[in-house]
Coordinates of N, CA and C in Angstrom, one line a residue:
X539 N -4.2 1.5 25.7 CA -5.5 1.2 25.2 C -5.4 0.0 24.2
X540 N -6.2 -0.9 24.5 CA -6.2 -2.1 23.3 C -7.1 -2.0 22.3
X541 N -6.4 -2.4 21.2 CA -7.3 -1.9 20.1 C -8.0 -3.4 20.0
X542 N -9.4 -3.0 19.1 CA -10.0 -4.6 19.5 C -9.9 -5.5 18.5
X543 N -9.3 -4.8 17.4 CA -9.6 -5.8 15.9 C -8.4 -6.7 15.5
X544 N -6.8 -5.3 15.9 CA -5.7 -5.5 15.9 C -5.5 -6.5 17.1
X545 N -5.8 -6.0 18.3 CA -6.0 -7.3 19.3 C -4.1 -6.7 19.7
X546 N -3.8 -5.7 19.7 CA -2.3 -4.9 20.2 C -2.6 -4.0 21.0
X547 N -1.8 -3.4 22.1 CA -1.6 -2.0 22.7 C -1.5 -1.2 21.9
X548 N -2.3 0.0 22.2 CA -1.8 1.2 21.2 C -0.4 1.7 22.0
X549 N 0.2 1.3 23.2 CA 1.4 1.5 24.0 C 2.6 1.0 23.2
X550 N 2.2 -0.4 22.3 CA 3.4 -0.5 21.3 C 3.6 0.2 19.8
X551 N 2.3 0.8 19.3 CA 2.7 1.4 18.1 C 3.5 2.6 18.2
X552 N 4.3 2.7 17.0 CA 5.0 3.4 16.6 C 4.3 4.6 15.8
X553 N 4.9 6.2 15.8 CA 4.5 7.1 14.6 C 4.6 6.6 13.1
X554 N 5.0 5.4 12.5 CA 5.8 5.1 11.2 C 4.9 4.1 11.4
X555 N 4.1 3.5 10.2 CA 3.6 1.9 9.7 C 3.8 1.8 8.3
X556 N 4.1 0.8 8.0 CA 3.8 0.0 7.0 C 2.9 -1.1 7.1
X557 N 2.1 -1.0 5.6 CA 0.8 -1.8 5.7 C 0.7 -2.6 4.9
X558 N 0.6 -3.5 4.5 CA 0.6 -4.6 3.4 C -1.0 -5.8 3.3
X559 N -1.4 -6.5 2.4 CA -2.0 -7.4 2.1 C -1.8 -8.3 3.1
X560 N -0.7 -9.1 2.7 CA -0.4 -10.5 3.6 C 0.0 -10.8 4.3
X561 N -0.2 -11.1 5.6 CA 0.7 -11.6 6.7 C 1.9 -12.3 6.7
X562 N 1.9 -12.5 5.8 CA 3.8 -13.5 5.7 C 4.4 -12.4 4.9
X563 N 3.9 -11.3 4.4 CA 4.6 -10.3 3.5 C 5.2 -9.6 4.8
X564 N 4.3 -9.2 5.3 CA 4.3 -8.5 6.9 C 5.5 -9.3 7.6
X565 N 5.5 -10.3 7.5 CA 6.7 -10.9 8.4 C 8.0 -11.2 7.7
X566 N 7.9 -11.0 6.5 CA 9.1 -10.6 6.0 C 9.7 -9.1 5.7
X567 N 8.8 -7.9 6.0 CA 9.3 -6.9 6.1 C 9.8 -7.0 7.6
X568 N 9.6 -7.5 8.1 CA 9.9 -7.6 9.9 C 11.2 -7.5 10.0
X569 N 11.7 -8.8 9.2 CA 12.8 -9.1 9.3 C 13.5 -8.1 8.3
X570 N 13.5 -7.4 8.0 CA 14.3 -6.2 7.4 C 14.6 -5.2 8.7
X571 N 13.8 -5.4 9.6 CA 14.0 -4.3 10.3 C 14.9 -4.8 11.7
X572 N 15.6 -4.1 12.8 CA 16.3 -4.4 13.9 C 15.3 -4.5 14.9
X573 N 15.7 -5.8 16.0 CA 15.2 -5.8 17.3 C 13.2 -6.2 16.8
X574 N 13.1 -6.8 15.9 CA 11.5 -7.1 15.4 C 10.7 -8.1 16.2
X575 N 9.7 -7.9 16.5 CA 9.0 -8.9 18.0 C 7.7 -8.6 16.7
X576 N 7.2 -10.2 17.5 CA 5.2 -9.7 16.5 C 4.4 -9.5 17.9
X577 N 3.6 -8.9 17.6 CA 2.7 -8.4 18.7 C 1.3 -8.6 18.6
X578 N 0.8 -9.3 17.6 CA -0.6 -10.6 17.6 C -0.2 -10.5 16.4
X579 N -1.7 -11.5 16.0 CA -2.3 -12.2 14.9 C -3.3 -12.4 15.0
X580 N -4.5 -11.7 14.6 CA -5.6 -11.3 14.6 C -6.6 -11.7 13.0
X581 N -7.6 -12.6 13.0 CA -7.6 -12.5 11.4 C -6.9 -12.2 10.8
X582 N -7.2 -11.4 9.7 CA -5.6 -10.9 8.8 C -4.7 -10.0 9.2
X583 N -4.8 -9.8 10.1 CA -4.3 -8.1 10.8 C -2.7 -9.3 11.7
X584 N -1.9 -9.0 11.0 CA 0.0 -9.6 11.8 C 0.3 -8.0 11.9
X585 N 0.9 -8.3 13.0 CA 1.6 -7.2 13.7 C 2.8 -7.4 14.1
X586 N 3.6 -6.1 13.7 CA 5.4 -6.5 14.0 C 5.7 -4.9 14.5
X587 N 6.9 -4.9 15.5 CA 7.5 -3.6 15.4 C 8.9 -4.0 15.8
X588 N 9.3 -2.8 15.3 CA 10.9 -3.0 14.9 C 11.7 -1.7 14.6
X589 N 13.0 -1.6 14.4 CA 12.8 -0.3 14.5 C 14.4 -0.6 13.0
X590 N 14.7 0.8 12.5 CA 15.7 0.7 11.7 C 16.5 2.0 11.7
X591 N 17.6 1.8 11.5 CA 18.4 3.4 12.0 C 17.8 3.9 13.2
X592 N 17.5 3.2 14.0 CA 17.6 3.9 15.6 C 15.7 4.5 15.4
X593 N 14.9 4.0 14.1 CA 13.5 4.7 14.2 C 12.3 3.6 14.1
X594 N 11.6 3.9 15.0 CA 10.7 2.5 15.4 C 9.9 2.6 14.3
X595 N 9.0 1.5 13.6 CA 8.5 1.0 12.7 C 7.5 0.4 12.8
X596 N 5.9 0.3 12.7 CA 5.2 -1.0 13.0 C 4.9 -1.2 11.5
X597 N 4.6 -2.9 11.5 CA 4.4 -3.2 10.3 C 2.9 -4.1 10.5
X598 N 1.7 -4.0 9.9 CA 0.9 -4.5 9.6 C 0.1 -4.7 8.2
X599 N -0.5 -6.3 8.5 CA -1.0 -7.0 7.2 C -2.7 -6.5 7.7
X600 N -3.2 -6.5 6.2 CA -4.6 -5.9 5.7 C -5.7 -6.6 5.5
X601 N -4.7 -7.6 4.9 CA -5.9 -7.9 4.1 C -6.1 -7.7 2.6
X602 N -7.4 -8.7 2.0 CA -7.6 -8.1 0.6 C -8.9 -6.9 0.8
X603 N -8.8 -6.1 -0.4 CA -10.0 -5.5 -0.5 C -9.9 -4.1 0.8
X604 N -10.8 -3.0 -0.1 CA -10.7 -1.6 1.1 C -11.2 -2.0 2.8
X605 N -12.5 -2.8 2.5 CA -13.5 -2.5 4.0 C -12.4 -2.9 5.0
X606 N -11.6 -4.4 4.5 CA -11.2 -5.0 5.7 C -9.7 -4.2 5.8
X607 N -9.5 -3.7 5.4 CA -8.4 -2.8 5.1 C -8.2 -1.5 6.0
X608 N -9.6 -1.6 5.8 CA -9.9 0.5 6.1 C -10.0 0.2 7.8
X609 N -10.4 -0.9 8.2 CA -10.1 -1.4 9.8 C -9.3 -1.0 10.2
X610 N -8.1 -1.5 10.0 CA -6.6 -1.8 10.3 C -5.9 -0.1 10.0
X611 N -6.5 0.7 9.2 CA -6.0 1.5 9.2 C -6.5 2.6 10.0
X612 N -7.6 2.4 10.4 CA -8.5 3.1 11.4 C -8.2 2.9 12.4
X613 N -7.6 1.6 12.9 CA -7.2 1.3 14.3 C -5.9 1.8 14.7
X614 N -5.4 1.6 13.3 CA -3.5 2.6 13.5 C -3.9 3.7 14.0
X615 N -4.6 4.6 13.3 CA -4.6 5.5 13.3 C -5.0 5.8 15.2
X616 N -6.3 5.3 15.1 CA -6.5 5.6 17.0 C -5.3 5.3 17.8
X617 N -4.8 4.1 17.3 CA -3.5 4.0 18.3 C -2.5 4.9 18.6
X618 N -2.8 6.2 17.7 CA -1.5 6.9 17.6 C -0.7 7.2 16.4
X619 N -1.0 5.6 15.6 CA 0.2 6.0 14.0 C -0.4 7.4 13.2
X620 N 0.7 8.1 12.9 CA 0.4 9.5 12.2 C 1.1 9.2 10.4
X621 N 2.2 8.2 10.4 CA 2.4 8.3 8.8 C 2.4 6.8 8.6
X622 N 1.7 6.4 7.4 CA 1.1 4.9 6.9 C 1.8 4.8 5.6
X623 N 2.0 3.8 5.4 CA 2.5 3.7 3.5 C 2.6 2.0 3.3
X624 N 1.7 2.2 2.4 CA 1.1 1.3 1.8 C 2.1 0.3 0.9
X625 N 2.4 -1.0 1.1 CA 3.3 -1.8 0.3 C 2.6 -3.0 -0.4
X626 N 2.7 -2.7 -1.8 CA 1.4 -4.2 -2.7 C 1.7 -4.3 -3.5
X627 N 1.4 -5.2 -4.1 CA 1.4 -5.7 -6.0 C 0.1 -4.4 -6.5
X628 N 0.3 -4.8 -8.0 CA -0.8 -4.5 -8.6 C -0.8 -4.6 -10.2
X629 N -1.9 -4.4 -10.6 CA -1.8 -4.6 -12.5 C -1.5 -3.5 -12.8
X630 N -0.5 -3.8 -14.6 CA -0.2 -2.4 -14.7 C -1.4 -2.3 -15.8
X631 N -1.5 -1.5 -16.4 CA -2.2 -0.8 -17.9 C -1.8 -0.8 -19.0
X632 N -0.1 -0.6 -19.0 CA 1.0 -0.2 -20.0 C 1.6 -1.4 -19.9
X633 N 2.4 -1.8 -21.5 CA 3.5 -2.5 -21.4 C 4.6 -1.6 -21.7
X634 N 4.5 -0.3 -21.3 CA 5.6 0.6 -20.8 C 6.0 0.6 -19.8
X635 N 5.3 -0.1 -19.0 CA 5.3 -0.3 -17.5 C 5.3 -1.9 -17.1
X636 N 6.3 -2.7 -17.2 CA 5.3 -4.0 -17.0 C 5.8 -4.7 -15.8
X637 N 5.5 -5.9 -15.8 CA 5.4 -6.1 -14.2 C 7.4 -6.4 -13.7
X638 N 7.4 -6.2 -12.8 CA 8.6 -5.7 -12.2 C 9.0 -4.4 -11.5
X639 N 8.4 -3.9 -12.1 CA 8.3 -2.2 -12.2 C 7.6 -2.1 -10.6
X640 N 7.9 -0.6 -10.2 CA 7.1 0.1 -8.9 C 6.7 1.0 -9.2
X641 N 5.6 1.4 -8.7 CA 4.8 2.6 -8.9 C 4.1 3.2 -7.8
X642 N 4.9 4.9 -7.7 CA 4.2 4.9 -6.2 C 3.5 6.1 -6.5
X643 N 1.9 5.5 -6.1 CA 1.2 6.2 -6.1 C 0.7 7.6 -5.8
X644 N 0.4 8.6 -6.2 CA 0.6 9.7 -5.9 C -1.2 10.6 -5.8
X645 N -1.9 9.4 -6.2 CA -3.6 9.4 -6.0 C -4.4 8.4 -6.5
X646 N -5.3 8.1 -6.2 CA -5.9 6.6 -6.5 C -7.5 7.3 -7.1
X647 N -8.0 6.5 -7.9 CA -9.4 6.9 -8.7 C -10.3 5.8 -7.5
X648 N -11.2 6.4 -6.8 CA -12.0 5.7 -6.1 C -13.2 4.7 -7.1
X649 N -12.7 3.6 -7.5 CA -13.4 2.7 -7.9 C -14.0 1.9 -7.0
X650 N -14.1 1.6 -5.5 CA -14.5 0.9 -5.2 C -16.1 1.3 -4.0
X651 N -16.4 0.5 -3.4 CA -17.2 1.0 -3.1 C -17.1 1.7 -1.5
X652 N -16.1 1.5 -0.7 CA -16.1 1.8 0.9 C -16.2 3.1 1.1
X653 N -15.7 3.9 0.4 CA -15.1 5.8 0.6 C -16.3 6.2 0.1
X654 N -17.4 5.5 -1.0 CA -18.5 6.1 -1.2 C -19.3 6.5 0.5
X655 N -19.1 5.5 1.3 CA -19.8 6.0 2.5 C -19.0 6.5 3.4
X656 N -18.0 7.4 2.8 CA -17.3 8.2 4.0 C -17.5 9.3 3.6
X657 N -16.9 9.9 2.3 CA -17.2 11.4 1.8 C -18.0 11.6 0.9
X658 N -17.8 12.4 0.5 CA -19.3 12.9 -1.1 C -18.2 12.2 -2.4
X659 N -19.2 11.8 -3.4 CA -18.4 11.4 -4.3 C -17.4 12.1 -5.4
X660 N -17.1 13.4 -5.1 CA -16.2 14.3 -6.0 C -15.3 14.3 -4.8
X661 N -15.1 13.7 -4.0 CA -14.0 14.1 -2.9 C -12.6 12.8 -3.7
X662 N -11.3 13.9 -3.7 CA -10.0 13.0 -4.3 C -9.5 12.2 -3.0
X663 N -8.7 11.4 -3.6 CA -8.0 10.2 -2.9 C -6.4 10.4 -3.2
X664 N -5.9 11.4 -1.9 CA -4.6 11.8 -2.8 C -3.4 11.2 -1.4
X665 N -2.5 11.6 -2.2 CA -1.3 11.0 -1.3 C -0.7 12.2 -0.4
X666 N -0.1 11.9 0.2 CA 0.3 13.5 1.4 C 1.5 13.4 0.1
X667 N 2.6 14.8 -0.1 CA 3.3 15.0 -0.7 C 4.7 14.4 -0.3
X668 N 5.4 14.8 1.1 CA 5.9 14.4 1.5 C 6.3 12.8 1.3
X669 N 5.6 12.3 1.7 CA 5.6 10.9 1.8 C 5.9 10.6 0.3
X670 N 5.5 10.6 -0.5 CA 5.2 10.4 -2.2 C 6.3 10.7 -2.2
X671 N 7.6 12.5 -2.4 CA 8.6 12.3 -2.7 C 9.7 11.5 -2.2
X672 N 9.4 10.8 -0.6 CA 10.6 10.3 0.1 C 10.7 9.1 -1.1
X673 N 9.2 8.4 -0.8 CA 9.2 6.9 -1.2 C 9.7 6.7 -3.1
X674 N 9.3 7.9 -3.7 CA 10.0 8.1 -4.8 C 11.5 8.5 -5.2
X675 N 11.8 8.8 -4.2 CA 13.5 9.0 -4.1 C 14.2 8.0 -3.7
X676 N 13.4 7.5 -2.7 CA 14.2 5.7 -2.3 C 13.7 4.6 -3.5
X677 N 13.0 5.2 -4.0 CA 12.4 3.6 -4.8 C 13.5 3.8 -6.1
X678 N 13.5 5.1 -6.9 CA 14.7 5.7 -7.8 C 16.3 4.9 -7.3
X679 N 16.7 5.4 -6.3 CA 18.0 4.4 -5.8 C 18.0 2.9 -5.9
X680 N 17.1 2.2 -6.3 CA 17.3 0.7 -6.4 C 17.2 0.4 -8.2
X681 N 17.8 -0.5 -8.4 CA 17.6 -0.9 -9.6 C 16.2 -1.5 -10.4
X682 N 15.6 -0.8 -11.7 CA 14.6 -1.1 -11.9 C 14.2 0.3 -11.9
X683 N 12.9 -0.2 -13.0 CA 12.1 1.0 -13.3 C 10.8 1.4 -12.3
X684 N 10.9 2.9 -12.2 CA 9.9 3.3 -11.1 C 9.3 4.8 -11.9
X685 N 7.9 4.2 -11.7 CA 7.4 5.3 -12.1 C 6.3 6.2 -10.7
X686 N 5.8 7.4 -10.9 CA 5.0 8.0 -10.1 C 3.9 8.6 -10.9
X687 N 2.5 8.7 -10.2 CA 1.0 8.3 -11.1 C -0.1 8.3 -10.0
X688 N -1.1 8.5 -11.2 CA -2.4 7.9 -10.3 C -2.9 6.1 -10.7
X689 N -3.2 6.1 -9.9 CA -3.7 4.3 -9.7 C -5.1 4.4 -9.7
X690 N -5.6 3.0 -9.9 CA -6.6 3.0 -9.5 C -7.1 2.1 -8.6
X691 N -8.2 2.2 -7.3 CA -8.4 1.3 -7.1 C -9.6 0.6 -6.6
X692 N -10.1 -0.7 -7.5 CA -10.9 -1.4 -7.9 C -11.4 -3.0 -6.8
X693 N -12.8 -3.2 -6.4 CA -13.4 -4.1 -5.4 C -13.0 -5.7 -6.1
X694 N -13.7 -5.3 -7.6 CA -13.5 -6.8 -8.3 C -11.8 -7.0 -8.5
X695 N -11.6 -8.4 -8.5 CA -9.8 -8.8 -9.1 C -10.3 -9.6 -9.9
X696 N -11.1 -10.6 -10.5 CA -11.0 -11.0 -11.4 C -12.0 -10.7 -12.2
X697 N -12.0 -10.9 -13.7 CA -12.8 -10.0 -14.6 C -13.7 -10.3 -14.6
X698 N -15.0 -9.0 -15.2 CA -16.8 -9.7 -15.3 C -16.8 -9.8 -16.7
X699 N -17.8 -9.4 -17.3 CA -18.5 -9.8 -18.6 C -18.0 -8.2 -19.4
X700 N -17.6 -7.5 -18.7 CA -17.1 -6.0 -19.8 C -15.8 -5.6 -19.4
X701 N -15.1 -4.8 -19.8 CA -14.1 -4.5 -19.8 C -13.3 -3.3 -18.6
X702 N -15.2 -2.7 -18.5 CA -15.1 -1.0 -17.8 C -14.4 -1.6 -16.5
X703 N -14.0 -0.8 -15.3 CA -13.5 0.8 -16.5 C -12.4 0.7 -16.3
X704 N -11.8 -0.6 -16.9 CA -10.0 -0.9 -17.3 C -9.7 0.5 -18.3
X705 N -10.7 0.0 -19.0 CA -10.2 0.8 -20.4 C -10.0 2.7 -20.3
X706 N -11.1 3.0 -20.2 CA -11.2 4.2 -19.7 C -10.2 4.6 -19.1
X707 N -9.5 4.2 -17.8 CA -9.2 4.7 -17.1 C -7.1 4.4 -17.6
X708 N -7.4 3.5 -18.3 CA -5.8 3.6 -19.0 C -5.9 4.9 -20.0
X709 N -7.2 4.9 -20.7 CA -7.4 5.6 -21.7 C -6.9 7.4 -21.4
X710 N -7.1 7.7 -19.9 CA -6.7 9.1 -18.8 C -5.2 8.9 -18.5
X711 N -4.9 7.7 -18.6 CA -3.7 8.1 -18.1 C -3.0 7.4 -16.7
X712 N -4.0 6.8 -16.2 CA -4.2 5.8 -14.8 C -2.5 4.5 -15.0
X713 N -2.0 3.9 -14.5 CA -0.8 3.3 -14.5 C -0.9 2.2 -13.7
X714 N -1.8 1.7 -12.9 CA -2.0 0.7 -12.4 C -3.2 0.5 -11.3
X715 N -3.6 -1.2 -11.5 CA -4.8 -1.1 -10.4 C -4.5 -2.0 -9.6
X716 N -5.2 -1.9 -8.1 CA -5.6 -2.3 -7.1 C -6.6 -2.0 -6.2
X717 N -6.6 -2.3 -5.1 CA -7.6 -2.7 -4.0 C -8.1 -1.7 -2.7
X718 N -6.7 -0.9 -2.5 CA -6.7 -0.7 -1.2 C -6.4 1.2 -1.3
X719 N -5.9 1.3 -1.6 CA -5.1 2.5 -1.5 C -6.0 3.7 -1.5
X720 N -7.5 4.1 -1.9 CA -7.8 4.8 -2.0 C -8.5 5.1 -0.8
X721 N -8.9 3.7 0.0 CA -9.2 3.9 1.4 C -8.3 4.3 2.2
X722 N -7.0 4.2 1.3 CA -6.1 4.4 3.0 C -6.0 6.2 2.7
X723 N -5.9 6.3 1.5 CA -6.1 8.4 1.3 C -6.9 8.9 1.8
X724 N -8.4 8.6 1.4 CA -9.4 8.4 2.3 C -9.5 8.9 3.3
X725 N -8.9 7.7 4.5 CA -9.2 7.5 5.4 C -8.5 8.4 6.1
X726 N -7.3 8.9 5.1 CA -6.0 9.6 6.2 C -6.3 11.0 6.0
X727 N -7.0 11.8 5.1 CA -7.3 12.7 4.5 C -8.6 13.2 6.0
X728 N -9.6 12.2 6.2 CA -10.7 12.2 7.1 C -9.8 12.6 8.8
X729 N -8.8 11.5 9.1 CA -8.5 11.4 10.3 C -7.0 12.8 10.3
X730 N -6.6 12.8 9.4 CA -5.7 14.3 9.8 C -4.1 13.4 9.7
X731 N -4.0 12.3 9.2 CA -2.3 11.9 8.9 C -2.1 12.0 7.7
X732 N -0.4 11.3 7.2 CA -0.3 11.8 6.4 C 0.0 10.0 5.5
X733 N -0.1 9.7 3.9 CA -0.4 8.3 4.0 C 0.3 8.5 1.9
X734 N 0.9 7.6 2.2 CA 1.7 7.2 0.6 C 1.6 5.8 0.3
X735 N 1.9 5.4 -0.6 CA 1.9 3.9 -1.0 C 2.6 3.5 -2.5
X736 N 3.3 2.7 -2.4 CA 4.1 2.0 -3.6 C 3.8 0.5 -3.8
X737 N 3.5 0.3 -5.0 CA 3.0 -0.9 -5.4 C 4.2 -1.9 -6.4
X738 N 4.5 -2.8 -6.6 CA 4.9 -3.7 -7.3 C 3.8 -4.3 -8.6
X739 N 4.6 -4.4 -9.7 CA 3.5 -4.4 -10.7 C 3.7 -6.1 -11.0
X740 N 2.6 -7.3 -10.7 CA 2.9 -8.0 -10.8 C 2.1 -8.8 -12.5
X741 N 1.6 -7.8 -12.6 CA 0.7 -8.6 -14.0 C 0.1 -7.3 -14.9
X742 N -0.6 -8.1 -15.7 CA -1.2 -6.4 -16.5 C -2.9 -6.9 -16.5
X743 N -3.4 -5.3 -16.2 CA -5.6 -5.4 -16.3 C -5.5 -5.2 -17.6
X744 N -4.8 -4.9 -18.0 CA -5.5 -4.1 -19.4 C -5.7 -5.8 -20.6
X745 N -6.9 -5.8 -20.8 CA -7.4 -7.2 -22.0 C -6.4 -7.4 -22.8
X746 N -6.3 -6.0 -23.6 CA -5.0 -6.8 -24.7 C -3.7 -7.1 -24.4
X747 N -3.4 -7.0 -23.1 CA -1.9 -7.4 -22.7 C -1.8 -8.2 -21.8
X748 N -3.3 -8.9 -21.2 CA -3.1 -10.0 -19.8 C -2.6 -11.4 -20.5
X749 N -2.1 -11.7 -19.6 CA -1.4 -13.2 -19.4 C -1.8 -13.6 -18.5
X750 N -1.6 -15.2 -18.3 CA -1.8 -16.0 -16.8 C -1.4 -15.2 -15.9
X751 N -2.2 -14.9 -14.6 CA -1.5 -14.1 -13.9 C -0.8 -15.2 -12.9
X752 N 0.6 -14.8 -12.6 CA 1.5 -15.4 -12.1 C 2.3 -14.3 -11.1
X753 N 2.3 -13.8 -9.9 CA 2.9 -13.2 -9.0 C 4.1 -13.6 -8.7
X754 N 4.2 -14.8 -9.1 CA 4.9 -16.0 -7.9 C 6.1 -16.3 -9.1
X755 N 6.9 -15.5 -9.8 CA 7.8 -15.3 -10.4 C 9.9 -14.3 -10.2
X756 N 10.3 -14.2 -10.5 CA 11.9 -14.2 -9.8 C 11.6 -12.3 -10.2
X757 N 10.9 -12.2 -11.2 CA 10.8 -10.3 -11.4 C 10.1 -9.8 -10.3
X758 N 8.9 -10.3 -10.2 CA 8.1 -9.9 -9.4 C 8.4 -9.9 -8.1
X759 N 9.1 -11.0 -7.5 CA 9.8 -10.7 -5.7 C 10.8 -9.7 -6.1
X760 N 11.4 -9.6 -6.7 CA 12.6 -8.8 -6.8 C 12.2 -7.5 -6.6
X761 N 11.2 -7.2 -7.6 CA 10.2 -5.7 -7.4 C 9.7 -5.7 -5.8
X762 N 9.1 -6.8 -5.4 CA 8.7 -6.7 -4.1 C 9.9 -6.5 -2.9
X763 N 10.8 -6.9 -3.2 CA 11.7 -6.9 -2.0 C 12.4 -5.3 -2.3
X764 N 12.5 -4.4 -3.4 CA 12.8 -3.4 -3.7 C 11.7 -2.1 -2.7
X765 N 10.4 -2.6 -3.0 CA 9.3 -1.8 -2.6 C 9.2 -2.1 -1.0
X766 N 9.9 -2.4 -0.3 CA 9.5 -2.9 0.9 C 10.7 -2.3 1.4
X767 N 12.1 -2.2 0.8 CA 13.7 -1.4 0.9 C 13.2 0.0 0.6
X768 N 12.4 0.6 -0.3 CA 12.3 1.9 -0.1 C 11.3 2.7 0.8
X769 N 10.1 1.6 1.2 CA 9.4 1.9 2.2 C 10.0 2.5 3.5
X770 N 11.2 1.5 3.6 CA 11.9 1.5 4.7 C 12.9 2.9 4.9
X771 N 13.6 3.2 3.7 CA 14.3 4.4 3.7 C 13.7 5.2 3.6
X772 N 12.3 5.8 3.0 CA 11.3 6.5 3.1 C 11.0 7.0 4.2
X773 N 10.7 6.1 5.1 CA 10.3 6.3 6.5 C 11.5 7.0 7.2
X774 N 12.9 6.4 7.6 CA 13.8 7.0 7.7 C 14.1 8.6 7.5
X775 N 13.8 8.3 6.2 CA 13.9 9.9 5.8 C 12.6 11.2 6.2
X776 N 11.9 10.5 6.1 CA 10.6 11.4 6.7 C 11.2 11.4 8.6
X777 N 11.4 11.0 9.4 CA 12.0 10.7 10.3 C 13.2 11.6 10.7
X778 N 13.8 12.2 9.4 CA 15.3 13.1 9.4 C 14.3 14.2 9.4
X779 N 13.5 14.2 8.8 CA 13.2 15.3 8.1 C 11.8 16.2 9.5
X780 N 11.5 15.2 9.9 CA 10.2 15.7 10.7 C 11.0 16.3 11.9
X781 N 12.3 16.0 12.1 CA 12.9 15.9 13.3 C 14.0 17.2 13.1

């Protein structure tokens, strides 16, 4: 079956994906993995499979923002993918936490608008469990600090005229924001898989601690090429374990 948006065979996906923002992020997780082929390029949607310890792998780019996101993860899903995990940056809240850092998400505060038109608005955006402890046990084995949390995640990236609801939501206890993640719980909670996600902390939301934001720094790859190494052992392990 061809999916129409991915523009791939659901004949090539894999049970295992990893999902990312950017297409060149996407192609350098590729190359982490054995035997890696791309299988289109579709608007934002790069497609790679590959496999690692003998266990196949697809990897695909999202995009910014849930709606275009929540595509790609809809179309996994039809294809067949049953476990998704989510690999991104994001702002932290804390400078107990500051950028370098990983944080894998364990539930996301629905800030944005897409999941309002999927479920009732008291419905949570949680992570499968499973998933959450692999990718927390591999992200622990690398050097650097990792923490586990709810996130949040938010439509706007750059600031308006108020503060909301940065504040508030550090104020609960929240540890980082982003874009995506709440669609992909969402979405996986609706279709019956199972879905985790670990973020790289490349800057801070919170007003009294932002700086120029700069991604494009030697902490911040470092954190990224860590979060993309435990995605990978995660999967693996869920893989030991399903089996």
């Amino acid at each position: 079956m061809l999916l129409s948006i991915l523009q791939v065979n659901s004949e090539d996906l894999t049970p295992y994906a990893i999902v990312c923002g950017d297409p060149f992020r996407a192609e350098a997780i590729s190359r982490k993995l054995d035997n890696a082929r791309e299988l289109s390029f579709s608007r934002e949607y790069r497609t790679f499979v590959g496999e690692k310890n003998g266990v196949p792998i697809t990897v695909v780019s999202h995009g910014v923002g849930s709606p275009g996101a929540a595509v790609c993860f809809e179309e996994l899903i039809k294809g067949g993918v049953k476990t998704l995990i989510r690999v991104g940056t994001a702002g932290s809240y804390s400078a107990d936490v500051p950028p370098g850092s990983l944080v894998v998400s364990t539930a996301a505060v629905r800030e944005e608008g897409l999941t309002r038109q999927l479920v009732p608005h008291g419905f949570p955006a949680v992570a499968d469990h499973a998933v959450t402890r692999a990718l927390y046990e591999a992200a622990s084995e690398t050097d650097g600090l990792v923490k586990q949390g709810i996130t949040v995640t938010l439509d706007a990236f750059f600031q308006g005229v108020e503060e909301f609801p940065h504040r508030k939501y550090k104020q609960a206890g929240a540890l980082a924001v982003e874009m995506e993640i709440a669609a992909l719980y969402v979405i996986a909670s609706l279709r019956g898989v199972r879905a985790g996600a670990i973020v790289a902390l490349d800057g801070y939301a919170d007003a009294d601690l932002r700086e120029v934001y700069n991604p494009h720094t030697d902490v911040v790859s470092g954190a990224i090429e860590r979060e993309i190494d435990a995605a990978i052992r995660a999967i693996v392990k869920l893989n030991t374990d399903d089996n």
